[in-house]
PDB file of N, CA and C in Angstrom:
ATOM      1  N   UNK T1211     -85.314  -5.670 -69.543  1.00  0.00           N
ATOM      2  CA  UNK T1211     -86.267  -5.881 -68.480  1.00  0.00           C
ATOM      3  C   UNK T1211     -86.250  -7.353 -68.059  1.00  0.00           C
ATOM      4  N   UNK T1212     -86.208  -7.591 -66.778  1.00  0.00           N
ATOM      5  CA  UNK T1212     -86.176  -8.957 -66.253  1.00  0.00           C
ATOM      6  C   UNK T1212     -87.573  -9.548 -66.247  1.00  0.00           C
ATOM      7  N   UNK T1213     -87.612 -10.830 -66.512  1.00  0.00           N
ATOM      8  CA  UNK T1213     -88.879 -11.542 -66.355  1.00  0.00           C
ATOM      9  C   UNK T1213     -88.758 -12.411 -65.120  1.00  0.00           C
ATOM     10  N   UNK T1214     -89.834 -12.502 -64.395  1.00  0.00           N
ATOM     11  CA  UNK T1214     -89.853 -13.269 -63.167  1.00  0.00           C
ATOM     12  C   UNK T1214     -90.822 -14.426 -63.304  1.00  0.00           C
ATOM     13  N   UNK T1215     -90.469 -15.520 -62.653  1.00  0.00           N
ATOM     14  CA  UNK T1215     -91.353 -16.676 -62.641  1.00  0.00           C
ATOM     15  C   UNK T1215     -91.915 -16.848 -61.240  1.00  0.00           C
ATOM     16  N   UNK T1216     -93.062 -17.464 -61.183  1.00  0.00           N
ATOM     17  CA  UNK T1216     -93.682 -17.731 -59.887  1.00  0.00           C
ATOM     18  C   UNK T1216     -92.887 -18.805 -59.160  1.00  0.00           C
ATOM     19  N   UNK T1217     -92.829 -18.668 -57.821  1.00  0.00           N
ATOM     20  CA  UNK T1217     -92.117 -19.640 -57.006  1.00  0.00           C
ATOM     21  C   UNK T1217     -92.639 -21.051 -57.262  1.00  0.00           C
ATOM     22  N   UNK T1218     -93.955 -21.202 -57.326  1.00  0.00           N
ATOM     23  CA  UNK T1218     -94.546 -22.530 -57.521  1.00  0.00           C
ATOM     24  C   UNK T1218     -94.052 -23.164 -58.820  1.00  0.00           C
ATOM     25  N   UNK T1219     -93.956 -22.380 -59.885  1.00  0.00           N
ATOM     26  CA  UNK T1219     -93.493 -22.906 -61.167  1.00  0.00           C
ATOM     27  C   UNK T1219     -92.035 -23.380 -61.083  1.00  0.00           C
ATOM     28  N   UNK T1220     -91.198 -22.611 -60.382  1.00  0.00           N
ATOM     29  CA  UNK T1220     -89.797 -22.998 -60.211  1.00  0.00           C
ATOM     30  C   UNK T1220     -89.710 -24.251 -59.348  1.00  0.00           C
ATOM     31  N   UNK T1221     -90.509 -24.319 -58.286  1.00  0.00           N
ATOM     32  CA  UNK T1221     -90.533 -25.488 -57.409  1.00  0.00           C
ATOM     33  C   UNK T1221     -90.912 -26.739 -58.192  1.00  0.00           C
ATOM     34  N   UNK T1222     -91.963 -26.658 -58.995  1.00  0.00           N
ATOM     35  CA  UNK T1222     -92.402 -27.807 -59.797  1.00  0.00           C
ATOM     36  C   UNK T1222     -91.284 -28.243 -60.739  1.00  0.00           C
ATOM     37  N   UNK T1223     -90.643 -27.287 -61.373  1.00  0.00           N
ATOM     38  CA  UNK T1223     -89.550 -27.609 -62.291  1.00  0.00           C
ATOM     39  C   UNK T1223     -88.408 -28.326 -61.568  1.00  0.00           C
ATOM     40  N   UNK T1224     -88.042 -27.822 -60.394  1.00  0.00           N
ATOM     41  CA  UNK T1224     -86.964 -28.444 -59.619  1.00  0.00           C
ATOM     42  C   UNK T1224     -87.354 -29.842 -59.149  1.00  0.00           C
ATOM     43  N   UNK T1225     -88.598 -30.013 -58.711  1.00  0.00           N
ATOM     44  CA  UNK T1225     -89.060 -31.321 -58.256  1.00  0.00           C
ATOM     45  C   UNK T1225     -89.118 -32.329 -59.404  1.00  0.00           C
ATOM     46  N   UNK T1226     -89.409 -31.867 -60.603  1.00  0.00           N
ATOM     47  CA  UNK T1226     -89.461 -32.747 -61.777  1.00  0.00           C
ATOM     48  C   UNK T1226     -88.084 -33.319 -62.101  1.00  0.00           C
ATOM     49  N   UNK T1227     -87.076 -32.450 -62.049  1.00  0.00           N
ATOM     50  CA  UNK T1227     -85.785 -32.856 -62.592  1.00  0.00           C
ATOM     51  C   UNK T1227     -84.800 -33.411 -61.566  1.00  0.00           C
ATOM     52  N   UNK T1228     -85.074 -33.246 -60.273  1.00  0.00           N
ATOM     53  CA  UNK T1228     -84.078 -33.625 -59.278  1.00  0.00           C
ATOM     54  C   UNK T1228     -84.682 -34.539 -58.203  1.00  0.00           C
ATOM     55  N   UNK T1229     -84.467 -35.854 -58.318  1.00  0.00           N
ATOM     56  CA  UNK T1229     -85.017 -36.789 -57.333  1.00  0.00           C
ATOM     57  C   UNK T1229     -84.516 -36.537 -55.912  1.00  0.00           C
ATOM     58  N   UNK T1230     -83.274 -36.097 -55.758  1.00  0.00           N
ATOM     59  CA  UNK T1230     -82.744 -35.820 -54.420  1.00  0.00           C
ATOM     60  C   UNK T1230     -83.454 -34.617 -53.799  1.00  0.00           C
ATOM     61  N   UNK T1231     -83.726 -33.618 -54.594  1.00  0.00           N
ATOM     62  CA  UNK T1231     -84.453 -32.444 -54.115  1.00  0.00           C
ATOM     63  C   UNK T1231     -85.876 -32.842 -53.722  1.00  0.00           C
ATOM     64  N   UNK T1232     -86.484 -33.670 -54.547  1.00  0.00           N
ATOM     65  CA  UNK T1232     -87.846 -34.161 -54.285  1.00  0.00           C
ATOM     66  C   UNK T1232     -87.876 -34.913 -52.954  1.00  0.00           C
ATOM     67  N   UNK T1233     -86.893 -35.765 -52.736  1.00  0.00           N
ATOM     68  CA  UNK T1233     -86.812 -36.524 -51.492  1.00  0.00           C
ATOM     69  C   UNK T1233     -86.634 -35.579 -50.292  1.00  0.00           C
ATOM     70  N   UNK T1234     -85.736 -34.628 -50.406  1.00  0.00           N
ATOM     71  CA  UNK T1234     -85.484 -33.684 -49.315  1.00  0.00           C
ATOM     72  C   UNK T1234     -86.728 -32.847 -49.022  1.00  0.00           C
ATOM     73  N   UNK T1235     -87.431 -32.448 -50.056  1.00  0.00           N
ATOM     74  CA  UNK T1235     -88.649 -31.652 -49.901  1.00  0.00           C
ATOM     75  C   UNK T1235     -89.703 -32.425 -49.104  1.00  0.00           C
ATOM     76  N   UNK T1236     -89.904 -33.687 -49.441  1.00  0.00           N
ATOM     77  CA  UNK T1236     -90.867 -34.508 -48.705  1.00  0.00           C
ATOM     78  C   UNK T1236     -90.365 -34.828 -47.297  1.00  0.00           C
ATOM     79  N   UNK T1237     -89.073 -35.032 -47.150  1.00  0.00           N
ATOM     80  CA  UNK T1237     -88.506 -35.328 -45.835  1.00  0.00           C
ATOM     81  C   UNK T1237     -88.729 -34.167 -44.870  1.00  0.00           C
ATOM     82  N   UNK T1238     -88.511 -32.951 -45.333  1.00  0.00           N
ATOM     83  CA  UNK T1238     -88.727 -31.774 -44.489  1.00  0.00           C
ATOM     84  C   UNK T1238     -90.199 -31.662 -44.110  1.00  0.00           C
ATOM     85  N   UNK T1239     -91.091 -31.895 -45.064  1.00  0.00           N
ATOM     86  CA  UNK T1239     -92.529 -31.835 -44.780  1.00  0.00           C
ATOM     87  C   UNK T1239     -92.917 -32.875 -43.730  1.00  0.00           C
ATOM     88  N   UNK T1240     -92.347 -34.060 -43.822  1.00  0.00           N
ATOM     89  CA  UNK T1240     -92.639 -35.112 -42.847  1.00  0.00           C
ATOM     90  C   UNK T1240     -92.084 -34.751 -41.468  1.00  0.00           C
ATOM     91  N   UNK T1241     -90.891 -34.199 -41.430  1.00  0.00           N
ATOM     92  CA  UNK T1241     -90.298 -33.797 -40.150  1.00  0.00           C
ATOM     93  C   UNK T1241     -91.119 -32.691 -39.491  1.00  0.00           C
ATOM     94  N   UNK T1242     -91.617 -31.758 -40.289  1.00  0.00           N
ATOM     95  CA  UNK T1242     -92.468 -30.699 -39.728  1.00  0.00           C
ATOM     96  C   UNK T1242     -93.768 -31.286 -39.185  1.00  0.00           C
ATOM     97  N   UNK T1243     -94.316 -32.275 -39.886  1.00  0.00           N
ATOM     98  CA  UNK T1243     -95.523 -32.946 -39.399  1.00  0.00           C
ATOM     99  C   UNK T1243     -95.247 -33.644 -38.073  1.00  0.00           C
ATOM    100  N   UNK T1244     -94.095 -34.280 -37.954  1.00  0.00           N
ATOM    101  CA  UNK T1244     -93.731 -34.954 -36.708  1.00  0.00           C
ATOM    102  C   UNK T1244     -93.652 -33.966 -35.548  1.00  0.00           C
ATOM    103  N   UNK T1245     -93.222 -32.741 -35.834  1.00  0.00           N
ATOM    104  CA  UNK T1245     -93.070 -31.730 -34.789  1.00  0.00           C
ATOM    105  C   UNK T1245     -94.400 -31.108 -34.374  1.00  0.00           C
ATOM    106  N   UNK T1246     -95.223 -30.742 -35.359  1.00  0.00           N
ATOM    107  CA  UNK T1246     -96.433 -29.983 -35.011  1.00  0.00           C
ATOM    108  C   UNK T1246     -97.740 -30.749 -35.185  1.00  0.00           C
ATOM    109  N   UNK T1247     -97.706 -31.927 -35.822  1.00  0.00           N
ATOM    110  CA  UNK T1247     -98.914 -32.724 -36.000  1.00  0.00           C
ATOM    111  C   UNK T1247     -99.894 -32.161 -37.007  1.00  0.00           C
ATOM    112  N   UNK T1248     -99.512 -31.107 -37.711  1.00  0.00           N
ATOM    113  CA  UNK T1248    -100.382 -30.482 -38.705  1.00  0.00           C
ATOM    114  C   UNK T1248    -100.145 -31.138 -40.063  1.00  0.00           C
ATOM    115  N   UNK T1249    -101.117 -31.921 -40.503  1.00  0.00           N
ATOM    116  CA  UNK T1249    -100.970 -32.680 -41.749  1.00  0.00           C
ATOM    117  C   UNK T1249    -101.109 -31.816 -42.995  1.00  0.00           C
ATOM    118  N   UNK T1250    -101.611 -30.599 -42.850  1.00  0.00           N
ATOM    119  CA  UNK T1250    -101.870 -29.746 -44.012  1.00  0.00           C
ATOM    120  C   UNK T1250    -100.619 -29.530 -44.861  1.00  0.00           C
ATOM    121  N   UNK T1251     -99.493 -29.274 -44.229  1.00  0.00           N
ATOM    122  CA  UNK T1251     -98.256 -29.021 -44.979  1.00  0.00           C
ATOM    123  C   UNK T1251     -97.716 -30.292 -45.627  1.00  0.00           C
ATOM    124  N   UNK T1252     -97.856 -31.400 -44.949  1.00  0.00           N
ATOM    125  CA  UNK T1252     -97.440 -32.675 -45.527  1.00  0.00           C
ATOM    126  C   UNK T1252     -98.283 -32.999 -46.752  1.00  0.00           C
ATOM    127  N   UNK T1253     -99.599 -32.804 -46.648  1.00  0.00           N
ATOM    128  CA  UNK T1253    -100.472 -33.061 -47.790  1.00  0.00           C
ATOM    129  C   UNK T1253    -100.170 -32.112 -48.943  1.00  0.00           C
ATOM    130  N   UNK T1254     -99.850 -30.857 -48.630  1.00  0.00           N
ATOM    131  CA  UNK T1254     -99.469 -29.899 -49.668  1.00  0.00           C
ATOM    132  C   UNK T1254     -98.197 -30.362 -50.372  1.00  0.00           C
ATOM    133  N   UNK T1255     -97.224 -30.848 -49.612  1.00  0.00           N
ATOM    134  CA  UNK T1255     -95.980 -31.337 -50.213  1.00  0.00           C
ATOM    135  C   UNK T1255     -96.255 -32.535 -51.118  1.00  0.00           C
ATOM    136  N   UNK T1256     -97.100 -33.450 -50.666  1.00  0.00           N
ATOM    137  CA  UNK T1256     -97.454 -34.611 -51.493  1.00  0.00           C
ATOM    138  C   UNK T1256     -98.178 -34.167 -52.761  1.00  0.00           C
ATOM    139  N   UNK T1257     -99.090 -33.205 -52.625  1.00  0.00           N
ATOM    140  CA  UNK T1257     -99.807 -32.671 -53.795  1.00  0.00           C
ATOM    141  C   UNK T1257     -98.837 -32.048 -54.783  1.00  0.00           C
ATOM    142  N   UNK T1258     -97.876 -31.295 -54.271  1.00  0.00           N
ATOM    143  CA  UNK T1258     -96.911 -30.607 -55.132  1.00  0.00           C
ATOM    144  C   UNK T1258     -96.022 -31.604 -55.862  1.00  0.00           C
ATOM    145  N   UNK T1259     -95.559 -32.631 -55.164  1.00  0.00           N
ATOM    146  CA  UNK T1259     -94.741 -33.664 -55.815  1.00  0.00           C
ATOM    147  C   UNK T1259     -95.577 -34.420 -56.843  1.00  0.00           C
ATOM    148  N   UNK T1260     -96.832 -34.697 -56.519  1.00  0.00           N
ATOM    149  CA  UNK T1260     -97.713 -35.358 -57.488  1.00  0.00           C
ATOM    150  C   UNK T1260     -97.865 -34.492 -58.735  1.00  0.00           C
ATOM    151  N   UNK T1261     -98.024 -33.191 -58.537  1.00  0.00           N
ATOM    152  CA  UNK T1261     -98.140 -32.276 -59.682  1.00  0.00           C
ATOM    153  C   UNK T1261     -96.881 -32.319 -60.539  1.00  0.00           C
ATOM    154  N   UNK T1262     -95.732 -32.361 -59.895  1.00  0.00           N
ATOM    155  CA  UNK T1262     -94.461 -32.410 -60.629  1.00  0.00           C
ATOM    156  C   UNK T1262     -94.296 -33.706 -61.406  1.00  0.00           C
ATOM    157  N   UNK T1263     -94.983 -34.753 -60.968  1.00  0.00           N
ATOM    158  CA  UNK T1263     -94.871 -36.055 -61.625  1.00  0.00           C
ATOM    159  C   UNK T1263     -96.071 -36.366 -62.513  1.00  0.00           C
ATOM    160  N   UNK T1264     -96.785 -35.362 -62.943  1.00  0.00           N
ATOM    161  CA  UNK T1264     -97.876 -35.588 -63.893  1.00  0.00           C
ATOM    162  C   UNK T1264     -99.263 -35.316 -63.350  1.00  0.00           C
ATOM    163  N   UNK T1265     -99.360 -34.925 -62.096  1.00  0.00           N
ATOM    164  CA  UNK T1265    -100.643 -34.562 -61.521  1.00  0.00           C
ATOM    165  C   UNK T1265    -101.428 -35.751 -60.991  1.00  0.00           C
ATOM    166  N   UNK T1266    -102.601 -35.432 -60.462  1.00  0.00           N
ATOM    167  CA  UNK T1266    -103.457 -36.457 -59.867  1.00  0.00           C
ATOM    168  C   UNK T1266    -103.880 -37.520 -60.886  1.00  0.00           C
ATOM    169  N   UNK T1267    -104.199 -37.155 -62.128  1.00  0.00           N
ATOM    170  CA  UNK T1267    -104.561 -38.215 -63.080  1.00  0.00           C
ATOM    171  C   UNK T1267    -103.460 -39.264 -63.267  1.00  0.00           C
ATOM    172  N   UNK T1268    -102.216 -38.816 -63.335  1.00  0.00           N
ATOM    173  CA  UNK T1268    -101.100 -39.758 -63.468  1.00  0.00           C
ATOM    174  C   UNK T1268    -100.926 -40.564 -62.188  1.00  0.00           C
ATOM    175  N   UNK T1269    -101.075 -39.911 -61.033  1.00  0.00           N
ATOM    176  CA  UNK T1269    -100.973 -40.611 -59.757  1.00  0.00           C
ATOM    177  C   UNK T1269    -102.079 -41.655 -59.633  1.00  0.00           C
ATOM    178  N   UNK T1270    -103.270 -41.332 -60.091  1.00  0.00           N
ATOM    179  CA  UNK T1270    -104.386 -42.282 -60.058  1.00  0.00           C
ATOM    180  C   UNK T1270    -104.062 -43.505 -60.912  1.00  0.00           C
ATOM    181  N   UNK T1271    -103.455 -43.278 -62.062  1.00  0.00           N
ATOM    182  CA  UNK T1271    -103.075 -44.389 -62.936  1.00  0.00           C
ATOM    183  C   UNK T1271    -102.045 -45.283 -62.253  1.00  0.00           C
ATOM    184  N   UNK T1272    -101.058 -44.670 -61.590  1.00  0.00           N
ATOM    185  CA  UNK T1272    -100.000 -45.430 -60.927  1.00  0.00           C
ATOM    186  C   UNK T1272    -100.497 -46.205 -59.706  1.00  0.00           C
ATOM    187  N   UNK T1273    -101.474 -45.648 -59.006  1.00  0.00           N
ATOM    188  CA  UNK T1273    -101.895 -46.219 -57.725  1.00  0.00           C
ATOM    189  C   UNK T1273    -103.144 -47.074 -57.813  1.00  0.00           C
ATOM    190  N   UNK T1274    -103.850 -47.001 -58.927  1.00  0.00           N
ATOM    191  CA  UNK T1274    -105.129 -47.691 -59.077  1.00  0.00           C
ATOM    192  C   UNK T1274    -106.189 -47.125 -58.131  1.00  0.00           C
ATOM    193  N   UNK T1275    -105.982 -45.892 -57.653  1.00  0.00           N
ATOM    194  CA  UNK T1275    -106.972 -45.211 -56.825  1.00  0.00           C
ATOM    195  C   UNK T1275    -107.767 -44.248 -57.700  1.00  0.00           C
ATOM    196  N   UNK T1276    -109.002 -43.996 -57.311  1.00  0.00           N
ATOM    197  CA  UNK T1276    -109.847 -43.061 -58.054  1.00  0.00           C
ATOM    198  C   UNK T1276    -109.296 -41.644 -57.926  1.00  0.00           C
ATOM    199  N   UNK T1277    -109.418 -40.863 -59.004  1.00  0.00           N
ATOM    200  CA  UNK T1277    -108.951 -39.478 -58.970  1.00  0.00           C
ATOM    201  C   UNK T1277    -109.617 -38.682 -57.857  1.00  0.00           C
ATOM    202  N   UNK T1278    -110.912 -38.860 -57.687  1.00  0.00           N
ATOM    203  CA  UNK T1278    -111.633 -38.105 -56.656  1.00  0.00           C
ATOM    204  C   UNK T1278    -111.137 -38.482 -55.257  1.00  0.00           C
ATOM    205  N   UNK T1279    -110.800 -39.739 -55.069  1.00  0.00           N
ATOM    206  CA  UNK T1279    -110.245 -40.176 -53.781  1.00  0.00           C
ATOM    207  C   UNK T1279    -108.937 -39.454 -53.513  1.00  0.00           C
ATOM    208  N   UNK T1280    -108.101 -39.343 -54.534  1.00  0.00           N
ATOM    209  CA  UNK T1280    -106.817 -38.670 -54.380  1.00  0.00           C
ATOM    210  C   UNK T1280    -106.991 -37.174 -54.165  1.00  0.00           C
ATOM    211  N   UNK T1281    -107.881 -36.544 -54.934  1.00  0.00           N
ATOM    212  CA  UNK T1281    -108.123 -35.111 -54.750  1.00  0.00           C
ATOM    213  C   UNK T1281    -108.588 -34.843 -53.323  1.00  0.00           C
ATOM    214  N   UNK T1282    -109.499 -35.666 -52.824  1.00  0.00           N
ATOM    215  CA  UNK T1282    -110.016 -35.491 -51.471  1.00  0.00           C
ATOM    216  C   UNK T1282    -108.929 -35.744 -50.431  1.00  0.00           C
ATOM    217  N   UNK T1283    -108.167 -36.819 -50.595  1.00  0.00           N
ATOM    218  CA  UNK T1283    -107.119 -37.168 -49.632  1.00  0.00           C
ATOM    219  C   UNK T1283    -106.043 -36.092 -49.557  1.00  0.00           C
ATOM    220  N   UNK T1284    -105.711 -35.476 -50.687  1.00  0.00           N
ATOM    221  CA  UNK T1284    -104.637 -34.493 -50.736  1.00  0.00           C
ATOM    222  C   UNK T1284    -105.117 -33.057 -50.567  1.00  0.00           C
ATOM    223  N   UNK T1285    -106.404 -32.873 -50.313  1.00  0.00           N
ATOM    224  CA  UNK T1285    -106.944 -31.529 -50.132  1.00  0.00           C
ATOM    225  C   UNK T1285    -106.511 -30.972 -48.772  1.00  0.00           C
ATOM    226  N   UNK T1286    -106.722 -29.676 -48.572  1.00  0.00           N
ATOM    227  CA  UNK T1286    -106.360 -29.045 -47.301  1.00  0.00           C
ATOM    228  C   UNK T1286    -107.094 -29.675 -46.133  1.00  0.00           C
ATOM    229  N   UNK T1287    -108.294 -30.157 -46.372  1.00  0.00           N
ATOM    230  CA  UNK T1287    -109.081 -30.803 -45.320  1.00  0.00           C
ATOM    231  C   UNK T1287    -108.901 -32.319 -45.326  1.00  0.00           C
ATOM    232  N   UNK T1288    -107.989 -32.797 -46.152  1.00  0.00           N
ATOM    233  CA  UNK T1288    -107.801 -34.233 -46.314  1.00  0.00           C
ATOM    234  C   UNK T1288    -107.371 -34.914 -45.024  1.00  0.00           C
ATOM    235  N   UNK T1289    -107.840 -36.116 -44.869  1.00  0.00           N
ATOM    236  CA  UNK T1289    -107.459 -36.959 -43.740  1.00  0.00           C
ATOM    237  C   UNK T1289    -107.420 -38.392 -44.271  1.00  0.00           C
ATOM    238  N   UNK T1290    -106.408 -38.662 -45.119  1.00  0.00           N
ATOM    239  CA  UNK T1290    -106.386 -39.966 -45.795  1.00  0.00           C
ATOM    240  C   UNK T1290    -106.177 -41.133 -44.837  1.00  0.00           C
ATOM    241  N   UNK T1291    -106.781 -42.241 -45.213  1.00  0.00           N
ATOM    242  CA  UNK T1291    -106.553 -43.485 -44.476  1.00  0.00           C
ATOM    243  C   UNK T1291    -105.107 -43.904 -44.697  1.00  0.00           C
ATOM    244  N   UNK T1292    -104.616 -44.731 -43.817  1.00  0.00           N
ATOM    245  CA  UNK T1292    -103.237 -45.209 -43.938  1.00  0.00           C
ATOM    246  C   UNK T1292    -103.031 -45.927 -45.267  1.00  0.00           C
ATOM    247  N   UNK T1293    -104.014 -46.714 -45.693  1.00  0.00           N
ATOM    248  CA  UNK T1293    -103.880 -47.437 -46.957  1.00  0.00           C
ATOM    249  C   UNK T1293    -103.809 -46.474 -48.144  1.00  0.00           C
ATOM    250  N   UNK T1294    -104.552 -45.377 -48.072  1.00  0.00           N
ATOM    251  CA  UNK T1294    -104.501 -44.372 -49.137  1.00  0.00           C
ATOM    252  C   UNK T1294    -103.152 -43.674 -49.122  1.00  0.00           C
ATOM    253  N   UNK T1295    -102.679 -43.302 -47.941  1.00  0.00           N
ATOM    254  CA  UNK T1295    -101.377 -42.640 -47.821  1.00  0.00           C
ATOM    255  C   UNK T1295    -100.269 -43.561 -48.338  1.00  0.00           C
ATOM    256  N   UNK T1296    -100.348 -44.834 -48.001  1.00  0.00           N
ATOM    257  CA  UNK T1296     -99.370 -45.805 -48.490  1.00  0.00           C
ATOM    258  C   UNK T1296     -99.392 -45.849 -50.018  1.00  0.00           C
ATOM    259  N   UNK T1297    -100.582 -45.896 -50.600  1.00  0.00           N
ATOM    260  CA  UNK T1297    -100.710 -45.924 -52.051  1.00  0.00           C
ATOM    261  C   UNK T1297    -100.158 -44.673 -52.703  1.00  0.00           C
ATOM    262  N   UNK T1298    -100.433 -43.514 -52.102  1.00  0.00           N
ATOM    263  CA  UNK T1298     -99.923 -42.249 -52.640  1.00  0.00           C
ATOM    264  C   UNK T1298     -98.396 -42.251 -52.618  1.00  0.00           C
ATOM    265  N   UNK T1299     -97.825 -42.595 -51.483  1.00  0.00           N
ATOM    266  CA  UNK T1299     -96.360 -42.615 -51.383  1.00  0.00           C
ATOM    267  C   UNK T1299     -95.752 -43.599 -52.367  1.00  0.00           C
ATOM    268  N   UNK T1300     -96.342 -44.768 -52.481  1.00  0.00           N
ATOM    269  CA  UNK T1300     -95.839 -45.762 -53.433  1.00  0.00           C
ATOM    270  C   UNK T1300     -95.930 -45.235 -54.866  1.00  0.00           C
ATOM    271  N   UNK T1301     -97.044 -44.585 -55.196  1.00  0.00           N
ATOM    272  CA  UNK T1301     -97.221 -44.014 -56.525  1.00  0.00           C
ATOM    273  C   UNK T1301     -96.226 -42.913 -56.835  1.00  0.00           C
ATOM    274  N   UNK T1302     -95.750 -42.233 -55.798  1.00  0.00           N
ATOM    275  CA  UNK T1302     -94.752 -41.179 -55.973  1.00  0.00           C
ATOM    276  C   UNK T1302     -93.330 -41.719 -55.928  1.00  0.00           C
ATOM    277  N   UNK T1303     -93.205 -43.032 -55.675  1.00  0.00           N
ATOM    278  CA  UNK T1303     -91.883 -43.653 -55.673  1.00  0.00           C
ATOM    279  C   UNK T1303     -91.251 -43.794 -54.303  1.00  0.00           C
ATOM    280  N   UNK T1304     -92.082 -43.809 -53.254  1.00  0.00           N
ATOM    281  CA  UNK T1304     -91.572 -43.917 -51.884  1.00  0.00           C
ATOM    282  C   UNK T1304     -92.291 -45.033 -51.149  1.00  0.00           C
ATOM    283  N   UNK T1305     -91.773 -45.366 -49.956  1.00  0.00           N
ATOM    284  CA  UNK T1305     -92.447 -46.348 -49.116  1.00  0.00           C
ATOM    285  C   UNK T1305     -92.334 -45.907 -47.670  1.00  0.00           C
ATOM    286  N   UNK T1306     -93.238 -46.412 -46.866  1.00  0.00           N
ATOM    287  CA  UNK T1306     -93.187 -46.137 -45.429  1.00  0.00           C
ATOM    288  C   UNK T1306     -92.171 -47.056 -44.779  1.00  0.00           C
ATOM    289  N   UNK T1307     -91.458 -46.521 -43.792  1.00  0.00           N
ATOM    290  CA  UNK T1307     -90.492 -47.329 -43.053  1.00  0.00           C
ATOM    291  C   UNK T1307     -90.609 -46.969 -41.575  1.00  0.00           C
ATOM    292  N   UNK T1308     -90.321 -47.929 -40.746  1.00  0.00           N
ATOM    293  CA  UNK T1308     -90.258 -47.683 -39.309  1.00  0.00           C
ATOM    294  C   UNK T1308     -88.803 -47.481 -38.921  1.00  0.00           C
ATOM    295  N   UNK T1309     -88.575 -46.461 -38.121  1.00  0.00           N
ATOM    296  CA  UNK T1309     -87.249 -46.168 -37.635  1.00  0.00           C
ATOM    297  C   UNK T1309     -87.372 -45.956 -36.133  1.00  0.00           C
ATOM    298  N   UNK T1310     -86.513 -46.593 -35.333  1.00  0.00           N
ATOM    299  CA  UNK T1310     -86.613 -46.415 -33.891  1.00  0.00           C
ATOM    300  C   UNK T1310     -86.426 -44.955 -33.500  1.00  0.00           C
ATOM    301  N   UNK T1311     -87.196 -44.526 -32.527  1.00  0.00           N
ATOM    302  CA  UNK T1311     -87.048 -43.188 -31.988  1.00  0.00           C
ATOM    303  C   UNK T1311     -85.872 -43.223 -31.035  1.00  0.00           C
ATOM    304  N   UNK T1312     -85.025 -42.224 -31.130  1.00  0.00           N
ATOM    305  CA  UNK T1312     -83.856 -42.174 -30.247  1.00  0.00           C
ATOM    306  C   UNK T1312     -84.311 -42.036 -28.807  1.00  0.00           C
ATOM    307  N   UNK T1313     -83.715 -42.797 -27.927  1.00  0.00           N
ATOM    308  CA  UNK T1313     -84.024 -42.710 -26.509  1.00  0.00           C
ATOM    309  C   UNK T1313     -83.308 -41.497 -25.919  1.00  0.00           C
ATOM    310  N   UNK T1314     -83.995 -40.792 -25.039  1.00  0.00           N
ATOM    311  CA  UNK T1314     -83.402 -39.593 -24.437  1.00  0.00           C
ATOM    312  C   UNK T1314     -82.789 -39.879 -23.121  1.00  0.00           C
TER     313      UNK T1314
END
């Protein structure tokens, strides 16, 4: 008899062990946000990567932000300030960059 694992559990495992996969996962979430302006999926991706890297308590330790601030910022209704988003990305091992938009 086969045993099956939940998709979320497999995703967390893959995000833990593969930095390139983690980067691609966040990149796709950011690109989708750029297209539709819906931050919910981007925040979900950040939450999932945070979970793969030890969860909100570990992220709070890395960022010097309060756990409740992070839980609120990364919630479905979250609307984090730019400084909070910067801290979250830095805590996850990323940084914000400006890239010129291609002229049409």
